């Protein structure tokens, strides 16, 4: 039986490397060009997510919100952890906070210019959540919780979700802002604003989950 597999392998090798192959199929880029023209921005992925598939994106944001609420609900009956571990040596603190600074700058860049280059709201939110996580592993939980409450991060998270849903619903009805000049920072109509709202939502939601797991699990 093994000789059959060997012969099949040799035949496949001859077919792929020895025999002449047919001419490669050139992809049709007219679809991508039409998407870019339709959205008014060069990032076709962002056009699809925040315009052509905006109905799906609304529920993706809602699912993320439910996931955060689920983390609170599942851990509500547990006792807070007494032992919380974090980095205390100075080199680790310096490197983590340097990484947090870079991640925060990347997050702002992706949120503001994600519709012009690779990136977008979700990527910006992940970068922002990474920055918050790097700060959390080098800081006291009380300090992180204090900042979270002082600046009403939970409220801003809920507001960003509601504003996103409202603007998305208005966009789905056919009402749009002018696209502006292709490639400009203010091009894309409502898309840049939706990008920023998604970034705020994901970053603040990640912050909330980080605080929950620190409090009830003690693991950073």
C-alpha positions as a printed Julia matrix, in Angstrom:
220×3 Matrix{Float64}:
   0.0    0.0     0.0
   2.84   2.37    0.77
   4.09   2.1    -2.83
   0.79   3.57   -4.01
   1.29   6.66   -1.86
   4.91   6.99   -3.05
   3.84   6.75   -6.69
   1.08   9.3    -6.1
   3.59  11.66   -4.51
   6.0   11.34   -7.42
   3.18  11.92   -9.91
   2.11  15.07   -8.03
   5.72  16.29   -7.98
   6.01  15.81  -11.74
   2.67  17.53  -12.3
   3.57  20.6   -10.21
   7.25  21.11  -11.08
   7.95  19.44  -14.41
   4.87  19.78  -16.58
   4.08  23.29  -17.81
   1.52  25.17  -15.76
  -1.34  27.16  -17.15
  -1.1   30.93  -17.18
  -1.88  32.47  -13.81
  -5.26  34.05  -13.41
  -4.95  37.81  -13.0
  -7.29  38.99  -10.25
  -9.92  41.53  -11.08
  -9.21  44.69   -9.1
 -12.26  46.51  -10.4
 -14.24  45.4    -7.34
 -11.66  46.91   -4.96
 -11.55  50.1    -7.02
 -15.34  50.41   -6.9
 -15.34  49.88   -3.11
 -12.7   52.55   -2.61
 -14.54  54.97   -4.88
 -17.83  54.22   -3.16
 -16.41  54.87    0.32
 -14.25  57.84   -0.55
 -11.19  56.5     1.31
  -8.21  54.38    0.16
  -8.64  51.71    2.86
 -11.02  49.23    1.25
 -11.15  47.05    4.39
 -12.46  49.95    6.47
 -15.06  50.74    3.81
 -16.34  47.17    3.98
 -16.4   47.05    7.79
 -17.89  50.48    8.48
 -20.01  50.97    5.4
 -20.75  47.92    3.25
 -21.05  45.6     6.29
 -22.04  48.2     8.86
 -25.05  46.12    9.92
 -22.7   43.32   11.02
 -20.29  45.73   12.71
 -23.07  47.11   14.91
 -23.69  43.67   16.36
 -19.96  43.01   16.7
 -19.74  46.06   18.96
 -22.81  44.89   20.87
 -21.3   41.41   21.32
 -18.12  42.97   22.73
 -20.24  44.96   25.19
 -22.12  41.81   26.26
 -18.8   40.02   26.76
 -17.66  42.72   29.19
 -20.95  42.5    31.07
 -20.55  38.72   31.16
 -17.13  39.02   32.79
 -18.68  41.15   35.54
 -21.6   38.74   35.94
 -19.56  35.53   36.08
 -17.1   36.88   38.65
 -19.6   38.8    40.78
 -20.04  35.97   43.32
 -16.34  35.32   43.79
 -14.14  36.71   46.52
 -11.56  39.29   45.46
  -8.06  37.92   45.29
  -5.8   38.69   48.24
  -2.55  38.24   46.29
  -2.04  40.47   43.27
   1.23  40.06   41.43
   2.91  42.77   39.34
   6.35  43.77   38.18
   8.3   45.68   40.81
  11.83  45.75   39.4
  12.8   49.04   37.79
  13.95  47.71   34.37
  10.65  45.9    33.81
   8.69  48.98   34.84
  10.64  51.24   32.47
  10.32  48.84   29.53
   6.61  48.2    30.13
   5.78  51.89   30.34
   7.88  52.65   27.28
   5.94  49.97   25.42
   2.69  51.45   26.75
   3.65  54.89   25.44
   4.41  53.48   21.99
   1.19  51.42   21.96
  -0.86  54.48   22.97
   0.66  56.55   20.17
  -0.04  53.76   17.68
  -3.62  53.58   18.96
  -4.17  57.3    18.37
  -2.59  57.07   14.92
  -4.76  54.11   13.9
  -7.92  55.75   15.21
  -7.34  59.06   13.43
  -5.77  57.84   10.18
  -6.96  54.23   10.04
  -9.28  55.02    7.16
  -6.31  56.14    5.04
  -3.86  53.34    5.81
  -3.91  49.79    7.21
  -5.68  49.91   10.54
  -8.98  51.07   11.91
 -11.1   51.32   15.02
 -10.74  47.75   16.22
  -6.97  47.72   15.71
  -6.7   51.08   17.47
  -8.74  49.77   20.4
  -6.53  46.7    20.72
  -3.42  48.89   20.74
  -5.01  51.12   23.4
  -5.97  48.11   25.5
  -2.4   46.82   25.21
  -1.1   50.14   26.51
  -3.46  49.98   29.48
  -2.45  46.38   30.19
   1.25  47.28   30.19
   0.58  50.05   32.69
  -1.51  47.69   34.84
   1.29  45.13   35.24
   3.55  47.78   36.72
   1.08  49.76   38.85
  -1.02  49.18   41.95
  -4.63  48.02   41.35
  -5.97  50.77   43.58
  -4.27  53.42   41.45
  -5.66  51.93   38.23
  -9.14  51.63   39.71
  -8.95  55.21   40.97
  -8.11  56.59   37.54
 -10.85  54.47   35.96
 -13.44  55.95   38.31
 -12.06  59.48   38.36
 -12.37  59.94   34.61
 -15.69  58.03   34.39
 -14.28  55.51   31.89
 -17.3   53.23   32.26
 -19.63  56.09   31.33
 -17.54  57.07   28.31
 -17.56  53.46   27.15
 -21.35  53.29   27.25
 -21.67  56.69   25.56
 -19.35  55.64   22.73
 -21.43  52.5    22.12
 -24.71  54.42   22.03
 -23.34  57.16   19.76
 -21.86  54.52   17.43
 -25.18  52.68   17.17
 -27.1   55.91   16.51
 -24.69  57.14   13.84
 -24.55  53.69   12.26
 -28.34  53.49   12.13
 -28.51  56.92   10.51
 -25.91  55.83    7.96
 -27.87  52.67    7.17
 -30.89  54.79    6.3
 -28.86  56.42    3.53
 -27.95  59.7     5.24
 -24.2   60.32    4.89
 -21.72  63.13    5.34
 -19.82  64.44    2.3
 -16.84  62.24    1.46
 -14.4   65.09    0.98
 -11.16  64.85   -0.98
  -9.81  61.33   -1.49
  -6.82  60.7     0.79
  -7.44  63.71    3.04
  -7.77  63.3     6.8
 -11.42  64.37    6.72
 -12.34  62.15    3.78
 -14.7   59.21    4.12
 -17.67  61.05    5.56
 -18.85  59.33    8.74
 -16.25  56.53    8.59
 -13.44  58.33   10.51
 -15.84  59.19   13.34
 -17.06  55.59   13.53
 -13.43  54.47   13.65
 -12.71  56.71   16.64
 -15.84  55.57   18.48
 -14.95  51.89   17.99
 -11.4   52.58   19.19
 -12.67  54.27   22.37
 -15.12  51.47   23.0
 -12.6   48.64   22.59
  -9.86  50.37   24.59
 -12.1   51.28   27.54
 -13.79  47.88   27.44
 -10.39  46.2    27.61
  -9.56  48.41   30.59
 -12.71  47.28   32.38
 -11.96  43.59   31.78
  -8.37  44.03   32.96
  -9.54  45.58   36.23
 -12.06  42.78   36.78
  -9.5   40.03   36.33
  -6.97  41.83   38.51
  -9.52  42.16   41.29
 -10.92  38.63   41.25
  -8.0   36.63   39.85
  -4.96  38.6    40.95
  -3.2   37.7    37.73
  -1.62  40.28   35.44
